[in-house]
CSV table of C-alpha atoms in Angstrom, one decimal:
chain,number,residue,atom,x,y,z
Z,1,UNK,CA,100.4,-6.4,-159.9
Z,2,UNK,CA,103.2,-3.6,-159.5
Z,3,UNK,CA,103.9,-1.2,-162.3
Z,4,UNK,CA,107.8,-1.4,-163.3
Z,5,UNK,CA,109.6,2.0,-163.7
Z,6,UNK,CA,112.2,0.8,-166.0
Z,7,UNK,CA,113.0,1.6,-169.6
Z,8,UNK,CA,112.2,-0.6,-172.5
Z,9,UNK,CA,115.6,-2.1,-172.6
Z,10,UNK,CA,115.4,-3.5,-169.1
Z,11,UNK,CA,112.1,-4.7,-169.9
Z,12,UNK,CA,113.3,-6.6,-172.8
Z,13,UNK,CA,116.2,-8.1,-170.6
Z,14,UNK,CA,113.6,-9.3,-167.6
Z,15,UNK,CA,111.5,-11.0,-170.5
Z,16,UNK,CA,114.5,-12.6,-171.9
Z,17,UNK,CA,115.6,-13.6,-168.5
Z,18,UNK,CA,111.9,-15.0,-167.8
Z,19,UNK,CA,111.9,-16.9,-171.1
Z,20,UNK,CA,115.2,-18.6,-170.5
Z,21,UNK,CA,114.1,-19.7,-167.1
Z,22,UNK,CA,110.5,-20.7,-167.4
Z,23,UNK,CA,110.3,-21.7,-171.0
Z,24,UNK,CA,113.9,-22.9,-172.1
Z,25,UNK,CA,114.3,-24.3,-168.7
Z,26,UNK,CA,117.7,-22.9,-167.8
Z,27,UNK,CA,118.6,-22.5,-164.1
Z,28,UNK,CA,119.3,-19.2,-162.6
Z,29,UNK,CA,123.1,-20.0,-162.3
Z,30,UNK,CA,123.3,-20.9,-166.0
Z,31,UNK,CA,121.6,-17.5,-166.9
Z,32,UNK,CA,123.9,-15.6,-164.6
Z,33,UNK,CA,127.0,-17.1,-166.2
Z,34,UNK,CA,125.9,-16.2,-169.7
Z,35,UNK,CA,124.7,-12.6,-168.6
Z,36,UNK,CA,127.6,-11.9,-166.4
Z,37,UNK,CA,125.3,-11.4,-163.5
Z,38,UNK,CA,125.1,-13.0,-160.1
Z,39,UNK,CA,122.5,-15.7,-159.5
Z,40,UNK,CA,120.8,-13.3,-156.7
Z,41,UNK,CA,120.2,-10.6,-159.6
Z,42,UNK,CA,118.8,-13.1,-161.8
Z,43,UNK,CA,116.4,-14.1,-159.0
Z,44,UNK,CA,115.6,-10.4,-158.2
Z,45,UNK,CA,114.9,-9.9,-162.1
Z,46,UNK,CA,112.7,-13.1,-162.2
Z,47,UNK,CA,110.8,-11.7,-159.1
Z,48,UNK,CA,110.4,-8.3,-160.9
Z,49,UNK,CA,109.2,-10.0,-164.0
Z,50,UNK,CA,106.4,-11.6,-162.0
Z,51,UNK,CA,105.5,-8.6,-160.4
Z,52,UNK,CA,105.4,-6.6,-163.2
Z,53,UNK,CA,103.1,-8.7,-165.2
Z,54,UNK,CA,105.8,-9.9,-167.6
Z,55,UNK,CA,105.3,-13.5,-166.3
Z,56,UNK,CA,101.8,-14.7,-165.9
Z,57,UNK,CA,101.0,-18.2,-164.2
Z,58,UNK,CA,97.7,-20.0,-165.3
Z,59,UNK,CA,96.9,-23.1,-163.5
Z,60,UNK,CA,94.5,-25.4,-165.3
Z,61,UNK,CA,93.3,-28.9,-164.7
Z,62,UNK,CA,92.9,-31.3,-167.6
Z,63,UNK,CA,89.6,-32.8,-168.0
Z,64,UNK,CA,86.3,-32.2,-166.7
Z,65,UNK,CA,87.1,-30.8,-163.0
Z,66,UNK,CA,86.8,-27.0,-162.5
Z,67,UNK,CA,89.8,-26.8,-160.1
Z,68,UNK,CA,89.0,-23.3,-158.7
Z,69,UNK,CA,85.5,-24.0,-158.0
Z,70,UNK,CA,86.3,-27.4,-156.3
Z,71,UNK,CA,88.7,-25.6,-154.0
Z,72,UNK,CA,85.9,-23.0,-153.3
Z,73,UNK,CA,83.4,-25.7,-152.5
Z,74,UNK,CA,85.9,-27.6,-150.1
Z,75,UNK,CA,86.5,-24.3,-148.1
Z,76,UNK,CA,83.0,-23.0,-148.1
Z,77,UNK,CA,81.5,-26.5,-146.6
Z,78,UNK,CA,84.9,-27.8,-144.8
Z,79,UNK,CA,84.6,-30.9,-147.0
Z,80,UNK,CA,87.0,-33.8,-147.3
Z,81,UNK,CA,86.8,-34.1,-151.0
Z,82,UNK,CA,84.9,-31.7,-153.1
Z,83,UNK,CA,84.8,-32.2,-156.9
Z,84,UNK,CA,83.1,-29.7,-159.2
Z,85,UNK,CA,82.4,-31.1,-162.9
Z,86,UNK,CA,82.1,-29.4,-165.8
Z,87,UNK,CA,79.3,-30.8,-168.1
Z,88,UNK,CA,78.0,-29.7,-171.5
Z,89,UNK,CA,74.6,-29.1,-170.2
Z,90,UNK,CA,72.4,-29.7,-167.2
Z,91,UNK,CA,70.4,-32.4,-168.9
Z,92,UNK,CA,69.8,-34.8,-166.3
Z,93,UNK,CA,71.3,-37.8,-168.4
Z,94,UNK,CA,74.7,-35.7,-169.3
Z,95,UNK,CA,75.1,-34.7,-165.4
Z,96,UNK,CA,74.6,-38.3,-164.3
Z,97,UNK,CA,77.1,-39.6,-166.9
Z,98,UNK,CA,79.7,-37.0,-166.0
Z,99,UNK,CA,79.3,-37.4,-162.4
Z,100,UNK,CA,79.4,-41.0,-162.4
Z,101,UNK,CA,82.7,-41.2,-164.4
Z,102,UNK,CA,84.3,-38.7,-162.1
Z,103,UNK,CA,83.0,-40.7,-158.9
Z,104,UNK,CA,84.4,-43.9,-160.3
Z,105,UNK,CA,88.0,-42.2,-160.6
Z,106,UNK,CA,87.5,-40.9,-157.1
Z,107,UNK,CA,86.7,-44.3,-155.6
Z,108,UNK,CA,89.5,-46.2,-157.6
Z,109,UNK,CA,92.0,-43.1,-156.1
Z,110,UNK,CA,91.0,-43.5,-152.6
Z,111,UNK,CA,90.0,-46.9,-152.1
Z,112,UNK,CA,92.3,-49.5,-150.5
Z,113,UNK,CA,92.2,-53.1,-149.6
Z,114,UNK,CA,91.4,-52.1,-146.1
Z,115,UNK,CA,88.2,-50.4,-147.0
Z,116,UNK,CA,84.5,-51.6,-147.3
Z,117,UNK,CA,82.6,-49.7,-149.6
Z,118,UNK,CA,79.2,-48.6,-149.0
Z,119,UNK,CA,76.6,-47.5,-151.8
Z,120,UNK,CA,72.9,-46.6,-152.2
Z,121,UNK,CA,70.9,-46.6,-155.6
Z,122,UNK,CA,70.3,-43.9,-158.2
Z,123,UNK,CA,71.1,-43.3,-161.8
Z,124,UNK,CA,74.1,-41.4,-161.2
Z,125,UNK,CA,76.0,-44.1,-159.0
Z,126,UNK,CA,74.7,-46.5,-161.6
Z,127,UNK,CA,76.5,-44.5,-164.1
Z,128,UNK,CA,79.6,-44.6,-161.6
Z,129,UNK,CA,79.2,-48.3,-161.3
Z,130,UNK,CA,79.5,-48.7,-165.2
Z,131,UNK,CA,82.3,-46.4,-165.5
Z,132,UNK,CA,84.6,-48.3,-163.1
Z,133,UNK,CA,87.1,-50.5,-164.6
Z,134,UNK,CA,89.5,-51.4,-161.6
Z,135,UNK,CA,89.2,-51.2,-157.7
Z,136,UNK,CA,91.2,-52.8,-154.8
Z,137,UNK,CA,90.0,-56.1,-153.3
Z,138,UNK,CA,86.9,-54.6,-151.1
Z,139,UNK,CA,83.6,-56.0,-149.9
Z,140,UNK,CA,80.7,-53.7,-151.0
Z,141,UNK,CA,77.5,-53.1,-148.9
Z,142,UNK,CA,74.3,-51.9,-150.0
Z,143,UNK,CA,73.1,-49.2,-147.5
Z,144,UNK,CA,69.2,-48.9,-148.5
Z,145,UNK,CA,66.4,-51.2,-150.0
Z,146,UNK,CA,65.2,-51.1,-153.5
Z,147,UNK,CA,63.2,-47.9,-154.5
Z,148,UNK,CA,63.5,-47.7,-158.3
Z,149,UNK,CA,64.1,-49.4,-161.7
Z,150,UNK,CA,66.1,-52.8,-161.3
Z,151,UNK,CA,69.1,-51.1,-163.5
Z,152,UNK,CA,69.3,-48.3,-160.9
Z,153,UNK,CA,68.7,-50.3,-157.6
Z,154,UNK,CA,71.2,-50.6,-154.8
Z,155,UNK,CA,71.3,-54.4,-155.7
Z,156,UNK,CA,72.2,-54.0,-159.3
Z,157,UNK,CA,75.1,-51.1,-158.3
Z,158,UNK,CA,76.4,-53.7,-155.6
Z,159,UNK,CA,76.6,-56.5,-158.1
Z,160,UNK,CA,78.6,-54.4,-160.8
Z,161,UNK,CA,80.8,-52.7,-158.0
Z,162,UNK,CA,81.5,-55.9,-156.3
Z,163,UNK,CA,82.4,-57.6,-159.5
Z,164,UNK,CA,85.1,-55.2,-160.2
Z,165,UNK,CA,86.3,-55.1,-156.7
Z,166,UNK,CA,86.4,-58.9,-156.6
Z,167,UNK,CA,84.9,-58.5,-152.9
Z,168,UNK,CA,81.8,-59.9,-151.2
Z,169,UNK,CA,78.6,-58.2,-152.0
Z,170,UNK,CA,76.0,-57.7,-149.0
Z,171,UNK,CA,72.6,-56.8,-150.7
Z,172,UNK,CA,69.4,-55.9,-149.5
Z,173,UNK,CA,66.7,-57.8,-151.1
Z,174,UNK,CA,63.7,-55.6,-149.8
Z,175,UNK,CA,62.0,-52.3,-150.5
Z,176,UNK,CA,63.4,-49.1,-149.0
Z,177,UNK,CA,60.1,-48.2,-147.5
Z,178,UNK,CA,57.2,-50.5,-146.5
Z,179,UNK,CA,53.7,-49.6,-145.3
Z,180,UNK,CA,54.3,-49.9,-141.3
Z,181,UNK,CA,56.9,-50.2,-138.7
Z,182,UNK,CA,55.6,-53.7,-137.9
Z,183,UNK,CA,56.4,-55.0,-141.5
Z,184,UNK,CA,59.8,-53.2,-141.6
Z,185,UNK,CA,60.7,-54.9,-138.2
Z,186,UNK,CA,59.8,-58.4,-139.6
Z,187,UNK,CA,61.8,-57.7,-142.4
Z,188,UNK,CA,65.0,-56.6,-140.7
Z,189,UNK,CA,64.8,-59.8,-138.6
Z,190,UNK,CA,65.3,-62.0,-141.3
Z,191,UNK,CA,68.8,-63.6,-141.2
Z,192,UNK,CA,69.9,-62.4,-144.5
Z,193,UNK,CA,68.8,-58.8,-143.5
Z,194,UNK,CA,70.7,-59.1,-140.2
Z,195,UNK,CA,73.8,-60.2,-141.9
Z,196,UNK,CA,74.1,-57.0,-144.2
Z,197,UNK,CA,73.0,-54.8,-141.5
Z,198,UNK,CA,75.8,-56.0,-139.4
Z,199,UNK,CA,78.1,-54.9,-142.2
Z,200,UNK,CA,77.4,-51.2,-141.7
Z,201,UNK,CA,79.7,-50.8,-138.8
Z,202,UNK,CA,82.3,-51.9,-141.1
Z,203,UNK,CA,81.9,-49.4,-144.2
Z,204,UNK,CA,84.6,-46.8,-144.4
Z,205,UNK,CA,83.7,-45.2,-147.7
Z,206,UNK,CA,80.1,-44.6,-148.7
Z,207,UNK,CA,78.9,-43.2,-152.1
Z,208,UNK,CA,75.4,-41.9,-151.6
Z,209,UNK,CA,72.8,-40.4,-153.8
Z,210,UNK,CA,70.8,-37.5,-152.4
Z,211,UNK,CA,67.0,-37.3,-153.3
Z,212,UNK,CA,65.3,-34.0,-153.7
Z,213,UNK,CA,61.8,-33.4,-152.2
Z,214,UNK,CA,61.0,-30.1,-153.2
Z,215,UNK,CA,60.9,-29.7,-156.3
Z,216,UNK,CA,60.7,-33.7,-156.3
Z,217,UNK,CA,63.4,-35.5,-157.6
Z,218,UNK,CA,63.6,-38.6,-155.7
Z,219,UNK,CA,62.8,-42.5,-156.1
Z,220,UNK,CA,62.0,-42.4,-152.3
Z,221,UNK,CA,59.5,-39.4,-152.9
Z,222,UNK,CA,57.8,-41.2,-155.4
Z,223,UNK,CA,57.6,-44.6,-153.4
Z,224,UNK,CA,54.1,-46.1,-153.3
Z,225,UNK,CA,54.3,-47.0,-149.8
Z,226,UNK,CA,54.4,-43.4,-148.6
Z,227,UNK,CA,50.9,-42.2,-148.8
Z,228,UNK,CA,49.8,-38.9,-150.3
Z,229,UNK,CA,48.8,-37.7,-146.7
Z,230,UNK,CA,52.3,-38.8,-145.3
Z,231,UNK,CA,54.1,-37.1,-148.2
Z,232,UNK,CA,52.3,-33.8,-147.5
Z,233,UNK,CA,53.0,-33.9,-144.0
Z,234,UNK,CA,56.5,-34.5,-144.4
Z,235,UNK,CA,56.6,-31.5,-147.0
Z,236,UNK,CA,54.8,-29.3,-144.3
Z,237,UNK,CA,57.5,-30.3,-141.7
Z,238,UNK,CA,60.1,-28.9,-144.5
Z,239,UNK,CA,61.5,-32.1,-145.7
Z,240,UNK,CA,63.8,-31.1,-148.6
Z,241,UNK,CA,66.2,-34.1,-149.2
Z,242,UNK,CA,66.9,-37.7,-148.3
Z,243,UNK,CA,70.2,-39.6,-148.0
Z,244,UNK,CA,70.0,-43.2,-148.0
Z,245,UNK,CA,66.4,-43.0,-146.1
Z,246,UNK,CA,67.0,-40.4,-143.7
Z,247,UNK,CA,64.9,-37.3,-144.4
Z,248,UNK,CA,66.4,-33.6,-143.9
Z,249,UNK,CA,64.8,-30.4,-143.7
Z,250,UNK,CA,66.1,-27.1,-145.0
Z,251,UNK,CA,68.3,-26.5,-142.1
Z,252,UNK,CA,69.9,-29.9,-142.2
Z,253,UNK,CA,67.7,-31.3,-139.4
Z,254,UNK,CA,66.5,-35.0,-139.7
Z,255,UNK,CA,62.8,-35.7,-139.8
Z,256,UNK,CA,62.3,-39.0,-138.3
Z,257,UNK,CA,58.7,-39.8,-139.0
Z,258,UNK,CA,58.8,-42.5,-141.2
Z,259,UNK,CA,62.3,-43.9,-140.5
Z,260,UNK,CA,61.0,-47.1,-138.6
Z,261,UNK,CA,59.2,-48.1,-141.9
Z,262,UNK,CA,62.4,-48.1,-144.1
Z,263,UNK,CA,64.9,-50.6,-144.6
Z,264,UNK,CA,68.2,-48.9,-144.9
Z,265,UNK,CA,71.2,-47.8,-142.7
Z,266,UNK,CA,69.8,-45.7,-139.8
Z,267,UNK,CA,71.1,-42.0,-139.3
Z,268,UNK,CA,73.4,-42.7,-136.3
Z,269,UNK,CA,75.1,-45.6,-138.3
Z,270,UNK,CA,75.5,-43.3,-141.2
Z,271,UNK,CA,77.2,-40.6,-139.2
Z,272,UNK,CA,79.9,-43.1,-138.1
Z,273,UNK,CA,81.1,-43.8,-141.6
Z,274,UNK,CA,84.2,-41.8,-142.0
Z,275,UNK,CA,83.8,-40.8,-145.5
Z,276,UNK,CA,80.6,-40.1,-146.9
Z,277,UNK,CA,80.6,-39.0,-150.7
Z,278,UNK,CA,77.5,-37.6,-152.0
Z,279,UNK,CA,77.1,-37.8,-155.8
Z,280,UNK,CA,74.6,-35.7,-157.1
Z,281,UNK,CA,73.8,-32.8,-159.5
Z,282,UNK,CA,71.5,-31.2,-162.1
Z,283,UNK,CA,69.1,-28.3,-161.9
Z,284,UNK,CA,66.7,-29.6,-159.3
Z,285,UNK,CA,69.0,-30.7,-156.7
Z,286,UNK,CA,70.2,-27.4,-155.5
Z,287,UNK,CA,68.4,-27.2,-152.3
Z,288,UNK,CA,68.6,-31.1,-151.5
Z,289,UNK,CA,72.3,-30.9,-151.6
Z,290,UNK,CA,72.6,-27.8,-149.5
Z,291,UNK,CA,70.2,-29.4,-146.8
Z,292,UNK,CA,72.5,-32.3,-147.1
Z,293,UNK,CA,75.6,-30.3,-146.5
Z,294,UNK,CA,73.9,-28.7,-143.7
Z,295,UNK,CA,73.2,-32.0,-141.9
Z,296,UNK,CA,76.5,-33.3,-141.6
Z,297,UNK,CA,75.6,-36.6,-142.8
Z,298,UNK,CA,78.0,-36.2,-145.7
Z,299,UNK,CA,81.7,-34.7,-145.7
Z,300,UNK,CA,82.5,-34.9,-149.5
Z,301,UNK,CA,80.6,-34.0,-152.5
Z,302,UNK,CA,80.7,-34.5,-156.3
Z,303,UNK,CA,78.7,-32.3,-158.2
Z,304,UNK,CA,78.4,-30.4,-161.5
Z,305,UNK,CA,80.1,-26.9,-161.9
Z,306,UNK,CA,76.6,-25.1,-162.2
Z,307,UNK,CA,75.3,-26.4,-158.9
Z,308,UNK,CA,78.5,-25.7,-157.3
Z,309,UNK,CA,78.3,-22.0,-158.3
Z,310,UNK,CA,74.7,-21.9,-157.1
Z,311,UNK,CA,75.9,-23.5,-153.7
Z,312,UNK,CA,78.6,-20.8,-153.2
Z,313,UNK,CA,76.3,-18.0,-154.6
Z,314,UNK,CA,78.2,-17.3,-157.8
């Protein structure tokens, strides 16, 4: 801000011109005619009013979005979409409800009839599915098998979203993780599984949960098909997060130890999806989301503002 070296009368004139232009809505030409000045003089007065702090602009976003924080997130991590959502608390149910509502709005905004939507399971995506009211006509594809309670499974999320979109649902009626690669291979060979897996290449927009392994906040982490010994081994190898069924360490590297035992889109196919939007938040998910961003598996993020601040170091 520049200090104006002018007298009080001129300050009042600058304030009057600024009020007429920015509040009343009069044009520079109209103001110039009223005051017997040139429009160029009026323009310089408006510039001086801004430079001197007489006029101050505040850009605000109605609703739950923190616009400034969203822009910082987008710039820091090079994201396609970045939305930081204000929530009253970091209580899990509150965060899930708010993120789900914003995710529903984003999906409604960006999806077209030419898109195929891919989804995983989880409480936040279940909240998103419940908040959806309209969508273009799109097929909807489940990206990973069943890991949690029925109301939060990919099957249920797919059913609800495909109902809104009036598109075909492609579901995976199988567990997310099984006891061994041979069993997983047999399941993947079933005709209905092959039909759904063939749709992965068509997916253009994916909304995915991010599970945290340290601290644990993940349906996959708690899966009974992963033995305590396997879980300990994966943690020792630095696993911090999963996206779909891809395990990721703190540096964003993929840990492939149990990939052959998972019924889900594989890492290579996930990377080929043009728009992968992580929808996750809460006080336990910071390191997991940081790992997911480092992996490059996701290129967009919807999270709560408290976690966004932690990600960018505020």
